[in-house]
Tab-separated table of C-alpha atoms in Angstrom:
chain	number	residue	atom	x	y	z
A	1	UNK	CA	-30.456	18.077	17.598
A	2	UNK	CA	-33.078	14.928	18.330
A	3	UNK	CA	-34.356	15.878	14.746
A	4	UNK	CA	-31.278	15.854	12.828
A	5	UNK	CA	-30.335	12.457	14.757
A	6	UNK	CA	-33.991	11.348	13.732
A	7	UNK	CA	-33.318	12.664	10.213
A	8	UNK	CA	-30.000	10.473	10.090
A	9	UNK	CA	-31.629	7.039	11.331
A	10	UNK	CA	-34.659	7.036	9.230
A	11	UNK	CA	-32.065	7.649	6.268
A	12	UNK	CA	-30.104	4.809	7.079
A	13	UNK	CA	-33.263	3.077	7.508
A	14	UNK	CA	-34.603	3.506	4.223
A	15	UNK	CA	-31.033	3.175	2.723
A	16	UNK	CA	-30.990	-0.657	3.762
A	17	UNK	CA	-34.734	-1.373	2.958
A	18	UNK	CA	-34.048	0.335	-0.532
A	19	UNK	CA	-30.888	-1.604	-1.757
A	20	UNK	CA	-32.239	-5.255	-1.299
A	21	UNK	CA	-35.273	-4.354	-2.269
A	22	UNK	CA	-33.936	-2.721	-5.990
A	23	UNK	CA	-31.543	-5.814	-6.094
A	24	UNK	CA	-34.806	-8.141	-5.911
A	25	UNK	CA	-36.491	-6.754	-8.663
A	26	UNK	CA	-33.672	-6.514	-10.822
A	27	UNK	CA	-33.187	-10.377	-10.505
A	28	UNK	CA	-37.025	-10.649	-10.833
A	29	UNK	CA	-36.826	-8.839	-14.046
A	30	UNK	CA	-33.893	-9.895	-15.387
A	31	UNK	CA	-35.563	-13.286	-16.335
A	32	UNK	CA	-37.937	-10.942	-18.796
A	33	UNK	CA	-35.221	-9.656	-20.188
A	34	UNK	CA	-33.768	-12.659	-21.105
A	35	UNK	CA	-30.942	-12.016	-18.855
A	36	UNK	CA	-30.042	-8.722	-19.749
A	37	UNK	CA	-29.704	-5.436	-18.503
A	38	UNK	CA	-33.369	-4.381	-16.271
A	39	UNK	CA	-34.334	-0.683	-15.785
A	40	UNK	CA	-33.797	-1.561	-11.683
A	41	UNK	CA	-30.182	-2.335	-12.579
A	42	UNK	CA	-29.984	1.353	-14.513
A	43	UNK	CA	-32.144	3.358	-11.144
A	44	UNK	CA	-30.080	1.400	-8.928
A	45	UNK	CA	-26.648	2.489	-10.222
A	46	UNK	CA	-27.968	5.876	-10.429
A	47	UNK	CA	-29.306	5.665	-6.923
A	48	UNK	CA	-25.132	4.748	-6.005
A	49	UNK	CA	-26.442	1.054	-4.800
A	50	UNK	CA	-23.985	-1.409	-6.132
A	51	UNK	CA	-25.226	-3.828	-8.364
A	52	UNK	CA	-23.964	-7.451	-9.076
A	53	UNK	CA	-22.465	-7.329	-12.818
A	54	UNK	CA	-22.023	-11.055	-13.165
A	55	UNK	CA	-25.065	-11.192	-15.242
A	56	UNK	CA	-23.149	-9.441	-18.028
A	57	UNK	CA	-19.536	-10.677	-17.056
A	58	UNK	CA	-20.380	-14.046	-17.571
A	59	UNK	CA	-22.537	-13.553	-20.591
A	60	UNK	CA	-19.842	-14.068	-23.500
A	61	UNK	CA	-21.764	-15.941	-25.633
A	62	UNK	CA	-21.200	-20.021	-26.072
A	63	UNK	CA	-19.026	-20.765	-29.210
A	64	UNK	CA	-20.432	-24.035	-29.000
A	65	UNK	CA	-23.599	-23.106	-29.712
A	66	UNK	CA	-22.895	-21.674	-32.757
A	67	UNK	CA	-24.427	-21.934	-36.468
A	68	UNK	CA	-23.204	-24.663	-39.047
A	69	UNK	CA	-21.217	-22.535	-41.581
A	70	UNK	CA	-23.463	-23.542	-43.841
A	71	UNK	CA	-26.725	-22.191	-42.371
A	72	UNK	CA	-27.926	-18.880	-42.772
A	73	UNK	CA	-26.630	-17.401	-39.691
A	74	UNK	CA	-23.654	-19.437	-39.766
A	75	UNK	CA	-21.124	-16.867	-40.150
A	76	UNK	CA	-22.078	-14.942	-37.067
A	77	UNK	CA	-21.086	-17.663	-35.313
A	78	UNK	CA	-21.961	-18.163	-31.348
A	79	UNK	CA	-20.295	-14.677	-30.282
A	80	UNK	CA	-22.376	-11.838	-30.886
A	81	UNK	CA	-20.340	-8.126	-31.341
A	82	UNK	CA	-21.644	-7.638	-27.897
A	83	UNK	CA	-20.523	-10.578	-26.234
A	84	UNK	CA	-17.216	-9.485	-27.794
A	85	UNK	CA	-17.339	-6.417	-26.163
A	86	UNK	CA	-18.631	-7.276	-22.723
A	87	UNK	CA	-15.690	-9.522	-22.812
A	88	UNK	CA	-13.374	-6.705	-23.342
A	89	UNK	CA	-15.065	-4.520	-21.180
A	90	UNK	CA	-13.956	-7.008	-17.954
A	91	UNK	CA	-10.948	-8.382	-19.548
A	92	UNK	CA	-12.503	-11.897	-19.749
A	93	UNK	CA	-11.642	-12.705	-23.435
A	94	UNK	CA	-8.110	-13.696	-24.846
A	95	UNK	CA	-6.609	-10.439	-26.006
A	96	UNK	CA	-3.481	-10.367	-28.634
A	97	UNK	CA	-1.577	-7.045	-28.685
A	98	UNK	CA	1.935	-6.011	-30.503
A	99	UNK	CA	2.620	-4.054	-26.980
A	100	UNK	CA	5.049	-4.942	-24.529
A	101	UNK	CA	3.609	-3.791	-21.518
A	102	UNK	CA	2.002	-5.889	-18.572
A	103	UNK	CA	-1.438	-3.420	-18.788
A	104	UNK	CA	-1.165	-3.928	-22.763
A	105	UNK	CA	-4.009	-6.055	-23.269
A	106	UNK	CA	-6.379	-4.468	-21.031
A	107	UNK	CA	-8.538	-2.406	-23.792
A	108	UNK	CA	-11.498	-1.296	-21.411
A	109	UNK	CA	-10.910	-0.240	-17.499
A	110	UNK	CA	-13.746	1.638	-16.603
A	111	UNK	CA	-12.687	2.322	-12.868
A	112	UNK	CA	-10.461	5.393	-14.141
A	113	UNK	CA	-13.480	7.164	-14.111
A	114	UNK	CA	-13.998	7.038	-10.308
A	115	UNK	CA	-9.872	7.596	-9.645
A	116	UNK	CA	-10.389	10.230	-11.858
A	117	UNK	CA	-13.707	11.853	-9.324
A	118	UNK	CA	-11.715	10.908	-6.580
A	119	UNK	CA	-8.515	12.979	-7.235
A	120	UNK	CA	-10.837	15.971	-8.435
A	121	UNK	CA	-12.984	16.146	-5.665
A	122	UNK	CA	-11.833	14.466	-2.530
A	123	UNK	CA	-7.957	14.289	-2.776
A	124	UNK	CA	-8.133	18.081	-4.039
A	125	UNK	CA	-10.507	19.483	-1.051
A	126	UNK	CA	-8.358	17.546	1.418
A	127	UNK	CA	-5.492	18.879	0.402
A	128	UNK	CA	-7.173	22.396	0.102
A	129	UNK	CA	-8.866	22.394	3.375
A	130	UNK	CA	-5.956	20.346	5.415
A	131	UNK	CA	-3.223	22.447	4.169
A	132	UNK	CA	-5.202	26.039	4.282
A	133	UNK	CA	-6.442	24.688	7.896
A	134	UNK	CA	-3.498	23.798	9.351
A	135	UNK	CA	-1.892	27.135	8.179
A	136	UNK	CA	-4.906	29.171	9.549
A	137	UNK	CA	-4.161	27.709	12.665
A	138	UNK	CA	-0.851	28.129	13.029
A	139	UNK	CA	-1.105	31.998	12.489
A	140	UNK	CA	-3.898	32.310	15.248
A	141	UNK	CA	-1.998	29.905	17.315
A	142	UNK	CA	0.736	32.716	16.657
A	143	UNK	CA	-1.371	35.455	17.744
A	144	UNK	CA	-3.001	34.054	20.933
A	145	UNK	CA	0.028	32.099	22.361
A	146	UNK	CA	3.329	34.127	20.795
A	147	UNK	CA	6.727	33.167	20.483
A	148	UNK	CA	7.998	30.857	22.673
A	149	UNK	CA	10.910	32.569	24.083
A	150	UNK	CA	13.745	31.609	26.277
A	151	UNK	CA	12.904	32.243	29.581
A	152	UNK	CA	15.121	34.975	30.876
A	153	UNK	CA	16.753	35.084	28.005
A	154	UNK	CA	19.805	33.712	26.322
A	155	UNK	CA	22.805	32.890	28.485
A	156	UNK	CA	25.162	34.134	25.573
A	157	UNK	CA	27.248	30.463	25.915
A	158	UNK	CA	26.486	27.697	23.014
A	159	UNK	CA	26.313	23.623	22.579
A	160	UNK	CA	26.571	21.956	20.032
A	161	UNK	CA	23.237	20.357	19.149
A	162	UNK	CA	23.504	18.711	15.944
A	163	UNK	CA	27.015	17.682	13.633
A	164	UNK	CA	27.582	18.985	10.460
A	165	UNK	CA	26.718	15.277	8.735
A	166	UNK	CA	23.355	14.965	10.621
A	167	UNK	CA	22.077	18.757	9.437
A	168	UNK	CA	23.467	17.369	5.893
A	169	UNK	CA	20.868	14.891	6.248
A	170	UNK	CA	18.134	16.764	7.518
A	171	UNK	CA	18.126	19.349	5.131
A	172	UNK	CA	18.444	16.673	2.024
A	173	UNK	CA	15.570	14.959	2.960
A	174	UNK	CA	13.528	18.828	3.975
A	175	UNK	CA	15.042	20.424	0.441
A	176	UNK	CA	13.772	17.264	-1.216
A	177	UNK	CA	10.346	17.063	0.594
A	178	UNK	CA	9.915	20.278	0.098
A	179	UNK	CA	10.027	20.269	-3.576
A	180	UNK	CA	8.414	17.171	-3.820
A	181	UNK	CA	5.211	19.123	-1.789
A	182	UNK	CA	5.099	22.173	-3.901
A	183	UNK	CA	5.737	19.764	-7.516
A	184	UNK	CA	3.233	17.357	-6.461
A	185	UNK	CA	0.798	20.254	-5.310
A	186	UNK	CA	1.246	21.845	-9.052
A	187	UNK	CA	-0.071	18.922	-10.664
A	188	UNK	CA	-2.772	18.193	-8.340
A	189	UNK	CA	-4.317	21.505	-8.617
A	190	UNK	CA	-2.976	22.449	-12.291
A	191	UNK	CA	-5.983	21.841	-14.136
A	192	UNK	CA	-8.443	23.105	-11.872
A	193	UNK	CA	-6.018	26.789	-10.344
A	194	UNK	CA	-2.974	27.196	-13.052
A	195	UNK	CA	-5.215	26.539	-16.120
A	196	UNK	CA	-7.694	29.183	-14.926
A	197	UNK	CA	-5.590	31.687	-14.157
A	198	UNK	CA	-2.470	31.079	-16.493
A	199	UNK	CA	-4.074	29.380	-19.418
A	200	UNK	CA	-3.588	25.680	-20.811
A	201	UNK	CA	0.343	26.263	-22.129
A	202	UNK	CA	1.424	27.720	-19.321
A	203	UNK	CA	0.623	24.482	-16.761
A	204	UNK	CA	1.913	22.129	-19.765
A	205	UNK	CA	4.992	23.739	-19.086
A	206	UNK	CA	4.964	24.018	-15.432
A	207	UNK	CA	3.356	20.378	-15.088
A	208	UNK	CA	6.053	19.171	-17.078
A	209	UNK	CA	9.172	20.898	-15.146
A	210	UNK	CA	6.868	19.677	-11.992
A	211	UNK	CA	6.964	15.634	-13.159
A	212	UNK	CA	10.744	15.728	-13.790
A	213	UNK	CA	11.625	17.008	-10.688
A	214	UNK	CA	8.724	15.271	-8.594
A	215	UNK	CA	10.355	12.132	-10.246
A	216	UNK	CA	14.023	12.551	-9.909
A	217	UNK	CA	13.880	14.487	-6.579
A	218	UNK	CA	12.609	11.150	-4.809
A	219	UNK	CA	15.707	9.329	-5.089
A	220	UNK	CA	17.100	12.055	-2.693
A	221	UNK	CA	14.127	11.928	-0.279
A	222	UNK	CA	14.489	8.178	-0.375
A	223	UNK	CA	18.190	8.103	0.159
A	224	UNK	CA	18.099	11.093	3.051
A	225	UNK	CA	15.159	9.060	4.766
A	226	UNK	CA	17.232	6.059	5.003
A	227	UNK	CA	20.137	8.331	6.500
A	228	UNK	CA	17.664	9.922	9.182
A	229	UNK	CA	16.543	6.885	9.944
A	230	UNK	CA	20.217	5.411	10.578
A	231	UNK	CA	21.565	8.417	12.164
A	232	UNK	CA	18.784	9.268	14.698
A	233	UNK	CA	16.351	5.805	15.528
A	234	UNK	CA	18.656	4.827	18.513
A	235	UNK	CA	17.391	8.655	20.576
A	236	UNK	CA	13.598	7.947	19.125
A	237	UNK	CA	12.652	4.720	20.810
A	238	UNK	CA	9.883	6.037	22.939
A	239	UNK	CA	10.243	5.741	27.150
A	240	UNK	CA	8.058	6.317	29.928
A	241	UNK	CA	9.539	10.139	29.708
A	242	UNK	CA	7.494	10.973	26.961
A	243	UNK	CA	4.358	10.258	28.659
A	244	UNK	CA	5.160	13.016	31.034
A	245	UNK	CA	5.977	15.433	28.606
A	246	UNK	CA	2.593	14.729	26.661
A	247	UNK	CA	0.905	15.182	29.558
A	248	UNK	CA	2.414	18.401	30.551
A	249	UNK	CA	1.509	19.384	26.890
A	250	UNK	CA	5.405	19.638	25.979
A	251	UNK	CA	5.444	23.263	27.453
A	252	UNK	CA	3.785	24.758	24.699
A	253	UNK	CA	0.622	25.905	26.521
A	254	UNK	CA	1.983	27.233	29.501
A	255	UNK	CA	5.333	27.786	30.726
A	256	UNK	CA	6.441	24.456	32.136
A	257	UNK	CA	9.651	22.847	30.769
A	258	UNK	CA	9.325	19.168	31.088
A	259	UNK	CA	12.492	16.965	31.178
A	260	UNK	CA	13.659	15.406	27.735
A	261	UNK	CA	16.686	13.923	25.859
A	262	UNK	CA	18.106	14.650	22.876
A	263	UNK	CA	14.445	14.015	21.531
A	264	UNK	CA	11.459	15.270	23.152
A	265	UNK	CA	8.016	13.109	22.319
A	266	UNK	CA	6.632	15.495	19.976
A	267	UNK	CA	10.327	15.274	17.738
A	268	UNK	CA	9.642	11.657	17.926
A	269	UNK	CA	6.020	11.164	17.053
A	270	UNK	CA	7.549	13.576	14.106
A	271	UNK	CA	10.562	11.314	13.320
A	272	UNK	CA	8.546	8.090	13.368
A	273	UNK	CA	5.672	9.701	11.523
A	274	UNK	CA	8.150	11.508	8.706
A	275	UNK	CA	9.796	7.672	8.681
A	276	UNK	CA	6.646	5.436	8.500
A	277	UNK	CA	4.513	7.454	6.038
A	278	UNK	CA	8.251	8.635	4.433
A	279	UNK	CA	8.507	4.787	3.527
A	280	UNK	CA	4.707	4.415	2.475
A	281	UNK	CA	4.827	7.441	-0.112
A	282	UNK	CA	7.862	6.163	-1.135
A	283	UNK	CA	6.890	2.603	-1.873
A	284	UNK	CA	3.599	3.901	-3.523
A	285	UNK	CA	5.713	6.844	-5.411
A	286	UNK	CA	7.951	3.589	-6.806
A	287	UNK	CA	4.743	2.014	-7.689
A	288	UNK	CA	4.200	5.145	-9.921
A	289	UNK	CA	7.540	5.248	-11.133
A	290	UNK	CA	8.325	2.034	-12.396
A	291	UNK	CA	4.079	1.270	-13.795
A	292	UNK	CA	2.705	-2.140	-13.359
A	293	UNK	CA	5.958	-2.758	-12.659
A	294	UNK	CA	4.913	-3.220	-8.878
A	295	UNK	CA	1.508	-4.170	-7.796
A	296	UNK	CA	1.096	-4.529	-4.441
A	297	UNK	CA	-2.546	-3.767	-3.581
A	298	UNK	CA	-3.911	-6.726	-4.755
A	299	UNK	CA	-1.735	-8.938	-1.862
A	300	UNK	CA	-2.146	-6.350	0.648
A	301	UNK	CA	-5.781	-6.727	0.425
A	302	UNK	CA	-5.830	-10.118	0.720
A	303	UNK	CA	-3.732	-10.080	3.101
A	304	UNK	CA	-5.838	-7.699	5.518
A	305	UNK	CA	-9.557	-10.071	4.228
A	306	UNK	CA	-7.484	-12.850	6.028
A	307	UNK	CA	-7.103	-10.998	8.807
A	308	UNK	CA	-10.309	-9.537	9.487
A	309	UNK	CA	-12.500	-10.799	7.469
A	310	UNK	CA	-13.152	-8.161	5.116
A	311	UNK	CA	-13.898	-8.606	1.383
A	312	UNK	CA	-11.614	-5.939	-0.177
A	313	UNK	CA	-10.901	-6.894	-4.138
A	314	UNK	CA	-7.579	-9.158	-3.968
A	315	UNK	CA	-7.860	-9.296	-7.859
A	316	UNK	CA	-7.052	-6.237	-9.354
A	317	UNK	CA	-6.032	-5.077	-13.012
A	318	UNK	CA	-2.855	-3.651	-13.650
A	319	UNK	CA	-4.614	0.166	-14.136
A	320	UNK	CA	-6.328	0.023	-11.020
A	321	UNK	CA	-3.124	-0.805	-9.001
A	322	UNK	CA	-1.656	2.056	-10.394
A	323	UNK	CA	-4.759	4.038	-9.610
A	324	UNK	CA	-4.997	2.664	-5.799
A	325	UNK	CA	-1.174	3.428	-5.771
A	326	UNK	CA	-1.660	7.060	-7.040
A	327	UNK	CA	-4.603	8.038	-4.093
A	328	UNK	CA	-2.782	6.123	-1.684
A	329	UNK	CA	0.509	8.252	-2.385
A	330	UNK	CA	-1.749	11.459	-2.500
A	331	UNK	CA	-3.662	10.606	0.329
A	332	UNK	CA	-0.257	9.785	2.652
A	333	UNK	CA	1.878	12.622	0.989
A	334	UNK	CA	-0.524	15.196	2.326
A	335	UNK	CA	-0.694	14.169	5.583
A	336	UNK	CA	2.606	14.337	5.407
A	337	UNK	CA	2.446	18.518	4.246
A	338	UNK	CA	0.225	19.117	6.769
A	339	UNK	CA	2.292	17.940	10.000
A	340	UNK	CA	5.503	19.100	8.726
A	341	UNK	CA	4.289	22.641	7.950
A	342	UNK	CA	3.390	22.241	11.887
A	343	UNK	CA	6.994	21.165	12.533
A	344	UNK	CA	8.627	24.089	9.938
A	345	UNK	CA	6.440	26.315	12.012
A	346	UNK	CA	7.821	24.989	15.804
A	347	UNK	CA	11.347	24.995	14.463
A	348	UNK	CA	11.210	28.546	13.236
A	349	UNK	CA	9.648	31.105	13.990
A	350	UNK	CA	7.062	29.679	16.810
A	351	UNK	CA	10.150	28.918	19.263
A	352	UNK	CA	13.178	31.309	19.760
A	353	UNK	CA	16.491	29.473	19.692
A	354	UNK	CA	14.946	26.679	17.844
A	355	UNK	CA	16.148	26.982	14.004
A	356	UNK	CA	20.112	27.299	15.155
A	357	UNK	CA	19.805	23.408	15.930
A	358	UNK	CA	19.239	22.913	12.310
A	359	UNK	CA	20.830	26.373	11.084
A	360	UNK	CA	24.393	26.931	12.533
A	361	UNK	CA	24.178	23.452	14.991
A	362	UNK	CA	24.626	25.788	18.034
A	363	UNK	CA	22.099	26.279	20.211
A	364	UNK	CA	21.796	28.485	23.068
A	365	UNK	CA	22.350	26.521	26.426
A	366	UNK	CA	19.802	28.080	28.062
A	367	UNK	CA	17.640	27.006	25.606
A	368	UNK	CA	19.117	23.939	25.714
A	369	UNK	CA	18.759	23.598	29.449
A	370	UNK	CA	15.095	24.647	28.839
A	371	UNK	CA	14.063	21.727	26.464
A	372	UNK	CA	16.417	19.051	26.720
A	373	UNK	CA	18.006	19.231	30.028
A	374	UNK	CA	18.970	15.629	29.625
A	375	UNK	CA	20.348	15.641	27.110
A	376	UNK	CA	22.412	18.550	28.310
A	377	UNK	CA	23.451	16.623	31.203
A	378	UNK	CA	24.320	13.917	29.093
A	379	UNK	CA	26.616	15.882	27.232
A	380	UNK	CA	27.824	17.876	29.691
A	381	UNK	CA	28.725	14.412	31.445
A	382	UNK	CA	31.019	13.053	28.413
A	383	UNK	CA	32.467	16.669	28.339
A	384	UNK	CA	34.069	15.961	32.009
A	385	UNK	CA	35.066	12.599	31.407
A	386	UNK	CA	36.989	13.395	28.228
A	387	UNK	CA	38.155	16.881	30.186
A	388	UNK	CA	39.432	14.436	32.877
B	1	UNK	CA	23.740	27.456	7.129
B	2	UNK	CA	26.484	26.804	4.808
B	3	UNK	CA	25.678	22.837	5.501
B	4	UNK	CA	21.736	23.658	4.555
B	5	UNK	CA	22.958	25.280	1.448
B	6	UNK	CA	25.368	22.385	0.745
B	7	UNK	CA	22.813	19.756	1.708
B	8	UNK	CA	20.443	21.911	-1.087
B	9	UNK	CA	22.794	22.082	-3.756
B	10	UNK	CA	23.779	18.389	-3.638
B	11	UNK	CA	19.711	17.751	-4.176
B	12	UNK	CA	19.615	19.035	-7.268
B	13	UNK	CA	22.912	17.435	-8.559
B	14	UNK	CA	21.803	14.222	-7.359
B	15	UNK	CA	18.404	14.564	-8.800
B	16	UNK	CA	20.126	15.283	-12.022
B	17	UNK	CA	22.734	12.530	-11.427
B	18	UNK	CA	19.373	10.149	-11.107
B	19	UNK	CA	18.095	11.163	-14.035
B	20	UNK	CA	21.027	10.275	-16.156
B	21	UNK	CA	21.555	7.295	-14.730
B	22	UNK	CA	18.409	5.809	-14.952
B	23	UNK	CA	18.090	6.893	-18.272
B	24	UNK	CA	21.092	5.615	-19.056
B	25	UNK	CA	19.547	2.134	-17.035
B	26	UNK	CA	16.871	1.507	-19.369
B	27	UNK	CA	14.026	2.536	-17.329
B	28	UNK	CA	12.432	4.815	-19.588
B	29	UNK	CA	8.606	4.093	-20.136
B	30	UNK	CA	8.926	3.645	-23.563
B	31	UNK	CA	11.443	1.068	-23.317
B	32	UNK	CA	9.528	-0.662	-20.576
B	33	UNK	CA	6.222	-0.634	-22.721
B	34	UNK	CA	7.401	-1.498	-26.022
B	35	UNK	CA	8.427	-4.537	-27.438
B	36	UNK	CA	11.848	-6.001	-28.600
B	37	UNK	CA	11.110	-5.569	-32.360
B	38	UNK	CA	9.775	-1.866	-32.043
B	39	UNK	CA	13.184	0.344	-32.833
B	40	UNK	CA	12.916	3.406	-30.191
B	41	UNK	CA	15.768	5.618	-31.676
């Protein structure tokens, strides 16, 4: 263990004595090469060390300082093909397109190559490992704890737990989601599972079914999450309830049955969850919808370097908004998958009684009594005074 | 479960119902991208 920590520290170590070191040399050298690109710049890209790129951003060449027309070199004028191209390269020259489009006359964005890494490697083992972990341990959480049953077993007599227009809502915004998951999971992994295994025309065809519904699907999500929101915020503002039932691990290791309302603090670190990132994937799915259409990670980094401090980019092109906005959704949509397959799995089969609040809207009362006795009395309570 | 099967069938008609309308809309990508003089249809 002391060697591995050992290991880790004299890595770090060398990691900063290495990168201002390279950076040195390359501004040392860089005078020899009469500004241009060093062999230190080259090692220290390869090494993963950032390197400063102003020296060939700013190097456009001086139209000033160019050749009479009438001297030999006259007609190359003071803008060498390269200077051309480094300007295109970081968008610093005037570009004229026939295009429409607010990314038109952007000819060179090299950062698609890193989104493009990114969503290969990192976006596709988290959603590999999250999803496949998160399953695996629901099935041995299955085996070791069991079914959560009612204790002593149903009284036979049912309340109503949820109306007809609140399941409506639940189950547009689960259908939707649902889809949305398993359309968005097609075209993440298309290229590197379907194409393998079902051949190139084959995922054209399914990634192409996948993007129409991914795309028209979210209108329902969107609408349905406004409706949930609506319908059930007032019974999710947390109280000092919750923190009991946390503590008492909500009864689901163990038998205890602590007191809740018509929410219990795991439904509402669901709800809020489902609403909060609900909104985020849906802003960033927009994003994607409508392109360049809405930018929005440019301002929110600035906004968050003025109030920390950092130095995130605040200038961004138009492709790497959409690129940011296509991680972010990724990134937030699977964190999504991976707590709601733990909520599919609570609401079905991990807890008896539980699906009939969603299924029929009539739950058992014992059950009822068992996990939401307040809300039971509560209900119970406006049953007498409208009895009366 | 007749509401979860209602609540399931109305997703795909509105999904449909979305597509058509913003079709209809103008939101397309290549009417967003392309400029007045470039005849789509």
């Amino acid at each position: 263990m002391k060697i591995q920590v050992i290991g880790s520290f004299l890595v770090a170590v060398l990691t900063l004595a290495i990168a201002p070191s390279y950076a040195e040399q390359s501004d040392g050298q860089r005078a020899s090469t009469g500004g241009a690109q060093t062999l230190q710049d080259v090692l220290a890209r390869q090494k993963g060390i950032e390197v400063d790129e102003s020296f060939r951003r700013e190097n456009l060449g001086d139209p000033d300082k160019a050749q009479s027309i009438n001297n030999m070199l006259g007609t190359q004028g003071g803008i060498s093909n390269a200077d051309v191209y480094r300007g295109i390269r970081y968008s610093e020259v005037d570009i004229k397109v026939s295009n429409n489009g607010p990314a038109a006359d952007v000819l060179v964005q090299d950062g698609g190559i890193s989104w493009l890494i990114t969503r290969a490697t990192s976006i596709r083992g988290y959603a590999g490992y999250g999803i496949g972990g998160i399953l695996v341990a629901l099935i041995a959480f299955y085996f070791t704890r069991g079914r959560m049953t009612i204790e002593g077993g149903p009284s036979g007599q049912t309340i109503e737990r949820f109306k007809s227009f609140e399941r409506f809502g639940h189950w547009c915004l689960a259908g939707s989601f649902i889809m949305l998951s398993a359309t968005g999971l097609l075209l993440l992994f298309g290229r590197a599972i379907l194409i393998p295994v079902f051949g190139h025309e084959a995922n054209a065809a399914i990634a192409t079914f996948s993007i129409w519904v991914h795309n028209n699907i979210a209108w329902v999500f969107m609408g349905s999450l406004v409706a949930i929101f609506l319908m059930w915020v007032a019974h999710n503002i947390p109280n000092k309830l919750d923190w009991d039932w946390l503590k008492q691990g909500g009864g689901i290791i163990g038998n205890a049955h602590p007191s809740a309302q018509k929410f219990n603090a795991g439904q509402k670190i669901i709800f809020w969850m489902t609403i909060i990132m609900g909104a985020s994937v849906s802003v960033s799915g927009l994003s994607l919808l409508f392109p360049f259409q809405m930018p929005m990670f440019a301002e929110t980094f600035a906004l968050i370097n003025a109030v920390t401090g950092s130095a995130l980019p605040a200038e961004l092109l138009p492709h790497e908004e959409m690129q940011l906005s296509h991680l972010w959704h990724a990134i937030v949509a699977i964190t999504m998958i991976i707590a709601i397959v733990a909520h599919i799995y609570i609401g079905s089969v991990g807890m008896e009684g539980a699906f009939d609040a969603m299924g029929s809207g009539q739950v058992d009362l014992e059950w009822a009594r068992q996990h939401h006795d307040l809300w039971v009395e509560e209900e119970e309570a406006k049953a007498g005074q409208a009895g009366r | 479960m007749k509401t979860m099967f209602t609540a399931f069938a109305a997703t795909i008609v509105l999904s449909f119902a979305a597509y058509y309308i913003m079709s209809g809309m103008g939101f397309s990508s290549a009417e967003m991208q392309s400029a007045p003089s470039v005849r789509l249809y």
